[in-house]
Short mmCIF file of C-alpha atoms and ligand atoms in Angstrom, two decimals:
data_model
loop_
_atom_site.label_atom_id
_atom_site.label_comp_id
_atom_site.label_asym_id
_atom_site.label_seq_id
_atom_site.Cartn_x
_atom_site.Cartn_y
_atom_site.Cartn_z
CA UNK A 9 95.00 25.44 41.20
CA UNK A 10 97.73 27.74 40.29
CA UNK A 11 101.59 27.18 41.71
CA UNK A 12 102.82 30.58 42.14
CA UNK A 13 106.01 29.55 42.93
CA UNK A 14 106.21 28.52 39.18
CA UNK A 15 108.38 30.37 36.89
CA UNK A 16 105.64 29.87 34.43
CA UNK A 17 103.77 32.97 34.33
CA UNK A 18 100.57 33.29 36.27
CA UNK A 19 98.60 34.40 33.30
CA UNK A 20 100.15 31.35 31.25
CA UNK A 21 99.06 28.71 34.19
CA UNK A 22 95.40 30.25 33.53
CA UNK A 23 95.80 29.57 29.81
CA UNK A 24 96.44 25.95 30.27
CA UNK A 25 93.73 25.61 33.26
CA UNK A 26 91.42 26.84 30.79
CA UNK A 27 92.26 25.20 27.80
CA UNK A 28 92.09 21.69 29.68
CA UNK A 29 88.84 22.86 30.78
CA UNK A 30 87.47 23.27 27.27
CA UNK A 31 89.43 20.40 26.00
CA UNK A 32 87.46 17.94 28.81
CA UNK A 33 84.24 19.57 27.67
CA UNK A 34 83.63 21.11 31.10
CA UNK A 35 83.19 23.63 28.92
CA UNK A 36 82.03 23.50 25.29
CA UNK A 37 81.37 26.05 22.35
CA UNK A 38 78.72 28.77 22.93
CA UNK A 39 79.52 28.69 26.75
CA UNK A 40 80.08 32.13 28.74
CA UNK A 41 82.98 31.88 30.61
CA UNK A 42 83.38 33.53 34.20
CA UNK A 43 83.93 37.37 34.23
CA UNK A 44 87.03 38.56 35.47
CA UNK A 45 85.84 39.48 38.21
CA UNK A 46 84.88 36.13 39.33
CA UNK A 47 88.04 34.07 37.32
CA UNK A 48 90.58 36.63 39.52
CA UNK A 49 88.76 35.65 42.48
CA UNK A 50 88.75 31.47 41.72
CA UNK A 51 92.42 32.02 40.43
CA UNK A 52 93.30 34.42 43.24
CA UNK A 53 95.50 36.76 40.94
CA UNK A 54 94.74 40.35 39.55
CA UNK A 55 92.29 41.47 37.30
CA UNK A 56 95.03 42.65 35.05
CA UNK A 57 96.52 38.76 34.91
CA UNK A 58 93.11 37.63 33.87
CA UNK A 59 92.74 39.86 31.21
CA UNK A 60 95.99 38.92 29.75
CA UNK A 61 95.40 35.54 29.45
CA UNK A 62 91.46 36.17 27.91
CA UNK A 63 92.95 38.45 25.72
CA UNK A 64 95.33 35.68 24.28
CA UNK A 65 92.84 32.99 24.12
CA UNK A 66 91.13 35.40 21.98
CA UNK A 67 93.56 35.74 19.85
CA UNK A 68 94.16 32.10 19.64
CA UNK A 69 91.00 31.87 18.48
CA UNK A 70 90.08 29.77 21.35
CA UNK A 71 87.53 32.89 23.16
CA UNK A 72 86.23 35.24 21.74
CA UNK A 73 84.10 38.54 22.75
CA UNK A 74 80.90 39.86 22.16
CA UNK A 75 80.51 43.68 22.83
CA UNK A 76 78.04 43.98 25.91
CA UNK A 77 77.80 40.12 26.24
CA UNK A 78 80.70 38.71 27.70
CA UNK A 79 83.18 36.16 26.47
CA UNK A 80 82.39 32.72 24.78
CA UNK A 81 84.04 29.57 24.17
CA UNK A 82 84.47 28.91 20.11
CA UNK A 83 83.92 26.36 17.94
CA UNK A 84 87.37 24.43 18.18
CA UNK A 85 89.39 24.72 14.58
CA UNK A 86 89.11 21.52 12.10
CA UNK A 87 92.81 20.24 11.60
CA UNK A 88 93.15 19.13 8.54
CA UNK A 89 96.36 17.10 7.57
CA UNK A 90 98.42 18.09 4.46
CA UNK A 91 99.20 14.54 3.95
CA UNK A 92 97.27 12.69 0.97
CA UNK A 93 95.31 14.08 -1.49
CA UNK A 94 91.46 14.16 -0.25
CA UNK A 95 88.82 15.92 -1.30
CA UNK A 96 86.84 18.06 0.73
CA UNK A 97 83.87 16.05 0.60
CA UNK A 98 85.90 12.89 1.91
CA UNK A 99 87.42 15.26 4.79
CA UNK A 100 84.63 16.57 5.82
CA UNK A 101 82.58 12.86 5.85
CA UNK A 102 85.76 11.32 7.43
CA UNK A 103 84.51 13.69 10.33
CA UNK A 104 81.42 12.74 10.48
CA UNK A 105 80.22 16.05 9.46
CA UNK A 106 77.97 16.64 6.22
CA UNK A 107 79.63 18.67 3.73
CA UNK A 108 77.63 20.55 1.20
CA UNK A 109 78.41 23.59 -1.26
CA UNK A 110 76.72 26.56 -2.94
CA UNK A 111 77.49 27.20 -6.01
CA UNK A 112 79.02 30.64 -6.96
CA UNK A 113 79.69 30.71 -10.14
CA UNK A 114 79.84 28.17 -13.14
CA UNK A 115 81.32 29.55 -15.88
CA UNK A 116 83.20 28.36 -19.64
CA UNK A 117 86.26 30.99 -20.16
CA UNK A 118 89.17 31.12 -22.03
CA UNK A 119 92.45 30.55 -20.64
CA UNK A 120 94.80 33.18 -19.97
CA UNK A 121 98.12 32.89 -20.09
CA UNK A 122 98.91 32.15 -16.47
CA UNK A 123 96.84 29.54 -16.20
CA UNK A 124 97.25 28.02 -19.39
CA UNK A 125 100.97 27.43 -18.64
CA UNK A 126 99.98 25.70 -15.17
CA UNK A 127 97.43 23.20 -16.75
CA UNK A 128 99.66 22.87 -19.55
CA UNK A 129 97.27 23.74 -22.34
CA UNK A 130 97.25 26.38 -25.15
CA UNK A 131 96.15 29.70 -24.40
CA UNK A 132 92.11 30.49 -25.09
CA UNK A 133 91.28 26.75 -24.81
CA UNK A 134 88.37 26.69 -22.73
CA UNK A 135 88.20 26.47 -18.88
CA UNK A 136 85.46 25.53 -16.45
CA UNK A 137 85.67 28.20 -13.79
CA UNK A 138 83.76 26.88 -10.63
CA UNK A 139 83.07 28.80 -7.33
CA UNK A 140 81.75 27.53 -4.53
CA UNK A 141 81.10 28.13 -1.36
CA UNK A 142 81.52 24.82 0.71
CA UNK A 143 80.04 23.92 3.90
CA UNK A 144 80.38 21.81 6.69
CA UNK A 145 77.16 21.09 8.69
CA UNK A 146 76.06 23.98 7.12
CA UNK A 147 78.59 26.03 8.24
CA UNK A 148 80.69 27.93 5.96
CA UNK A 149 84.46 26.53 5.59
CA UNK A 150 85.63 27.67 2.51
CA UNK A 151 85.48 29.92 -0.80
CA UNK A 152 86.76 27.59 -3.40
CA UNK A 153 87.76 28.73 -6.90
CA UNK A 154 88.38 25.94 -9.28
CA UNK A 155 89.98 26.00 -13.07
CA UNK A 156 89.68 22.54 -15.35
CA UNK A 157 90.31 21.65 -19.11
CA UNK A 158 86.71 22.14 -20.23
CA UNK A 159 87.90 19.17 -22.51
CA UNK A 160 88.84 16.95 -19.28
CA UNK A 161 85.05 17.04 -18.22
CA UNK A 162 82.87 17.66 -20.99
CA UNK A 163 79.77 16.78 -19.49
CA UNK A 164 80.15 18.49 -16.52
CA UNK A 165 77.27 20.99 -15.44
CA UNK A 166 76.23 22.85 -12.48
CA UNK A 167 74.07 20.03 -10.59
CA UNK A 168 77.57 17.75 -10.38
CA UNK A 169 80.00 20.67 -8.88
CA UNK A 170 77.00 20.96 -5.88
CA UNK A 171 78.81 17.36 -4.88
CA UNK A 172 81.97 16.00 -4.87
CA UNK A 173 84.07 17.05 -8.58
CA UNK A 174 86.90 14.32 -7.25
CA UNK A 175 84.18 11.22 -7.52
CA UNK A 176 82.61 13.00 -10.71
CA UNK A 177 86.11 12.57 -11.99
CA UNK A 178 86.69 9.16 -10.31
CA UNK A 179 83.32 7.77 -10.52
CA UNK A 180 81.96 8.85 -14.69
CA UNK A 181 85.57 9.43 -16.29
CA UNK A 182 87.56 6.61 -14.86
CA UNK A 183 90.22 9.22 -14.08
CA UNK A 184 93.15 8.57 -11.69
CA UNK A 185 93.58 11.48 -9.76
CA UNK A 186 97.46 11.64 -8.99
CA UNK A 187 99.33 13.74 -6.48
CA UNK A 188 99.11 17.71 -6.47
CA UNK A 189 101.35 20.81 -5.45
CA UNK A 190 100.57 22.75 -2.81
CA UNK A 191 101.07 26.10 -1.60
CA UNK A 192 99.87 28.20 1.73
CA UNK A 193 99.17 32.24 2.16
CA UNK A 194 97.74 34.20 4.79
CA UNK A 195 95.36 36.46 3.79
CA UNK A 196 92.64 38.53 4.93
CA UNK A 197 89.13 38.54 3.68
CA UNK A 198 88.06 40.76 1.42
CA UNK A 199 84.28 42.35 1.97
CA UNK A 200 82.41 39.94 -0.61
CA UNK A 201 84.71 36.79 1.09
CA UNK A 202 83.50 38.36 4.47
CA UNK A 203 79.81 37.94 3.72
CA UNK A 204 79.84 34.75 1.88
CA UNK A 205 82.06 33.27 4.85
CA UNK A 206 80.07 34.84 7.61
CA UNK A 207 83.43 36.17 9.03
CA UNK A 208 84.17 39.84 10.26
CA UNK A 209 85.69 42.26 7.44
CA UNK A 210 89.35 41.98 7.12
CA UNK A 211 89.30 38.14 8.98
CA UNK A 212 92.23 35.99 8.12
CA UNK A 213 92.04 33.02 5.92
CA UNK A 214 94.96 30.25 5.08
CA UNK A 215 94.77 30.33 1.27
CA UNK A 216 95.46 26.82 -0.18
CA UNK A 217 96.24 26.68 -4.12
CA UNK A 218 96.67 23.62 -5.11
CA UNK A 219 98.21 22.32 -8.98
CA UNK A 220 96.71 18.34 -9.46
CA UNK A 221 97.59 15.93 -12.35
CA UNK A 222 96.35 12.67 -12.61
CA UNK A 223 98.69 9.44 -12.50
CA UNK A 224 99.59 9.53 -16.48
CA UNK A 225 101.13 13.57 -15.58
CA UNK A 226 97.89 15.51 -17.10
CA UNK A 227 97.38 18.74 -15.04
CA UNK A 228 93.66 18.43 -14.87
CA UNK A 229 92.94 21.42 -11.88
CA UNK A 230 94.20 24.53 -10.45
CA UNK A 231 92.39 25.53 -7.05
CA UNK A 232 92.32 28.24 -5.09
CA UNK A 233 90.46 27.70 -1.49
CA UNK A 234 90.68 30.28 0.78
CA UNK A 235 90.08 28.72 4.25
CA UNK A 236 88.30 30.53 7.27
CA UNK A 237 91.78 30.58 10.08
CA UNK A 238 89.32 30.75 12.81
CA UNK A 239 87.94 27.49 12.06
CA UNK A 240 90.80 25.84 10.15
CA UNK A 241 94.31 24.25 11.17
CA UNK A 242 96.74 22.13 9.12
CA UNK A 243 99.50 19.45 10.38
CA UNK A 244 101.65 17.21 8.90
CA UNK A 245 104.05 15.01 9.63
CA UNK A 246 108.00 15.05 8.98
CA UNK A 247 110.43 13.35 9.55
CA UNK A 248 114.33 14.58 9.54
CA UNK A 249 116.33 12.55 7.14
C1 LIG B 226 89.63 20.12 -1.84
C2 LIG B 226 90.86 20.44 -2.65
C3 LIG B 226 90.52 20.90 -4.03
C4 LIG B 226 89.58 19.93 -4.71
C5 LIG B 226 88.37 19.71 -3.86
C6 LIG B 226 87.46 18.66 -4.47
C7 LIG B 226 92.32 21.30 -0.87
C8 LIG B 226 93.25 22.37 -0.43
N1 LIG B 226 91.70 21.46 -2.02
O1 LIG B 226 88.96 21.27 -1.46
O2 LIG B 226 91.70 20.98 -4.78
O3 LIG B 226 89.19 20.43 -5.97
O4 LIG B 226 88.75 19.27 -2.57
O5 LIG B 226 86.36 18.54 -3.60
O6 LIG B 226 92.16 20.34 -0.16
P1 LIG B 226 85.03 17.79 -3.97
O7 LIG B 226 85.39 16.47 -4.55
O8 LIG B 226 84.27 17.70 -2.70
O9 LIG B 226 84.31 18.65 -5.00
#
């Protein structure tokens, strides 16, 4: 199985064995893999070489442990392109997966300064502040916080923001949502994100704020969603001029 005349590593030939495994669903989530015990025998190397390559599956996200359990496949991470400007209702449908969202808070404020010079309004004017938790298969993905020109959407209420605010737009205003600006942090969760997200206390999430206008240049959204890292990847595509 292995070739140990290789200069790949032993315990990075066991990584890749494994990994195929999961990837041909031999397999899948919630499965216990093999103890060490048993994976040094199949693999003939040391217990020492196993646990190297467990422990960096775990930290790949790929494993991971429970204390007096054993070791479990995870859920494999969503990858989500940064190319085009979809909402996460669409994403989540495009997957065949049923998003859904629980609503936070729904709030009118006044705009402060910072946020007044992003949507390019005076400050005090009046902002919808949405949070909301959003789901996929009833799994939680995501802590969004969203800021909008209370004048952009006056009808809007809390029944609409539990679906999709991009079709709201799209759908009752006739709006053209544009193109956006995007920006990506690593952060860890704090203990309220922990809870709502159903993540261990100081987890990492891939914060995504995004700045939208629609096609005539109006900023109509600032967004902050702070996406679980254990279940979340992002690609795109480049291309070298
Ligand atoms: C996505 C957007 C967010 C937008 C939301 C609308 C990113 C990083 N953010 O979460 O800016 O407000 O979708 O979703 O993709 P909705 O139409 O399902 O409410």
């Amino acid at each position: 199985m292995l070739d140990k005349r290789s200069p790949m590593p032993m315990y990075y030939q066991i990584e890749e064995h494994m990994k195929q495994k999961i990837q041909q669903g031999e397999f899948v989530p919630g499965d216990m893999i093999p103890s060490e015990r048993e994976l040094s025998e199949t693999y003939e190397v040391s217990r020492m070489t196993v646990r190297q390559s467990i422990t960096n599956m775990v930290n790949d996200g790929i494993l991971y442990r429970e204390k007096g359990r054993g070791t479990f496949v995870a859920e494999q991470k969503i990858e989500q392109t940064l190319q085009g400007m979809t909402s996460f209702t669409e994403d989540m449908k495009a997957r065949g997966m049923v998003p859904s969202s629980r609503l936070l808070h729904f709030d009118v404020v006044p705009a402060q300064a910072e946020m007044a010079e992003k949507l390019g309004i005076n400050q005090e004017e009046e902002l919808f502040l949405i949070q909301r938790i959003r789901f996929a298969d009833q799994e939680p993905m995501a802590v969004e916080t969203t800021f909008i020109p209370a004048k952009l959407v006056p009808g809007l209420n809390q029944e609409i923001v539990q679906g999709s605010l991009y079709e709201y737009m799209e759908a009752t205003h006739g709006y053209q949502i544009g193109r956006a600006t995007q920006l990506i942090e690593a952060t860890i969760v704090d203990q309220q994100e922990a809870e709502l997200l159903q993540v261990p206390l100081s987890s990492p999430v891939l914060v995504i704020e995004r700045n939208s206008v629609l096609t005539d240049g109006t900023p109509f959204e600032v967004v902050k969603s702070a996406y679980r890292a254990d279940r979340y990847k992002f690609s795109s595509d480049i291309t070298r001029k």
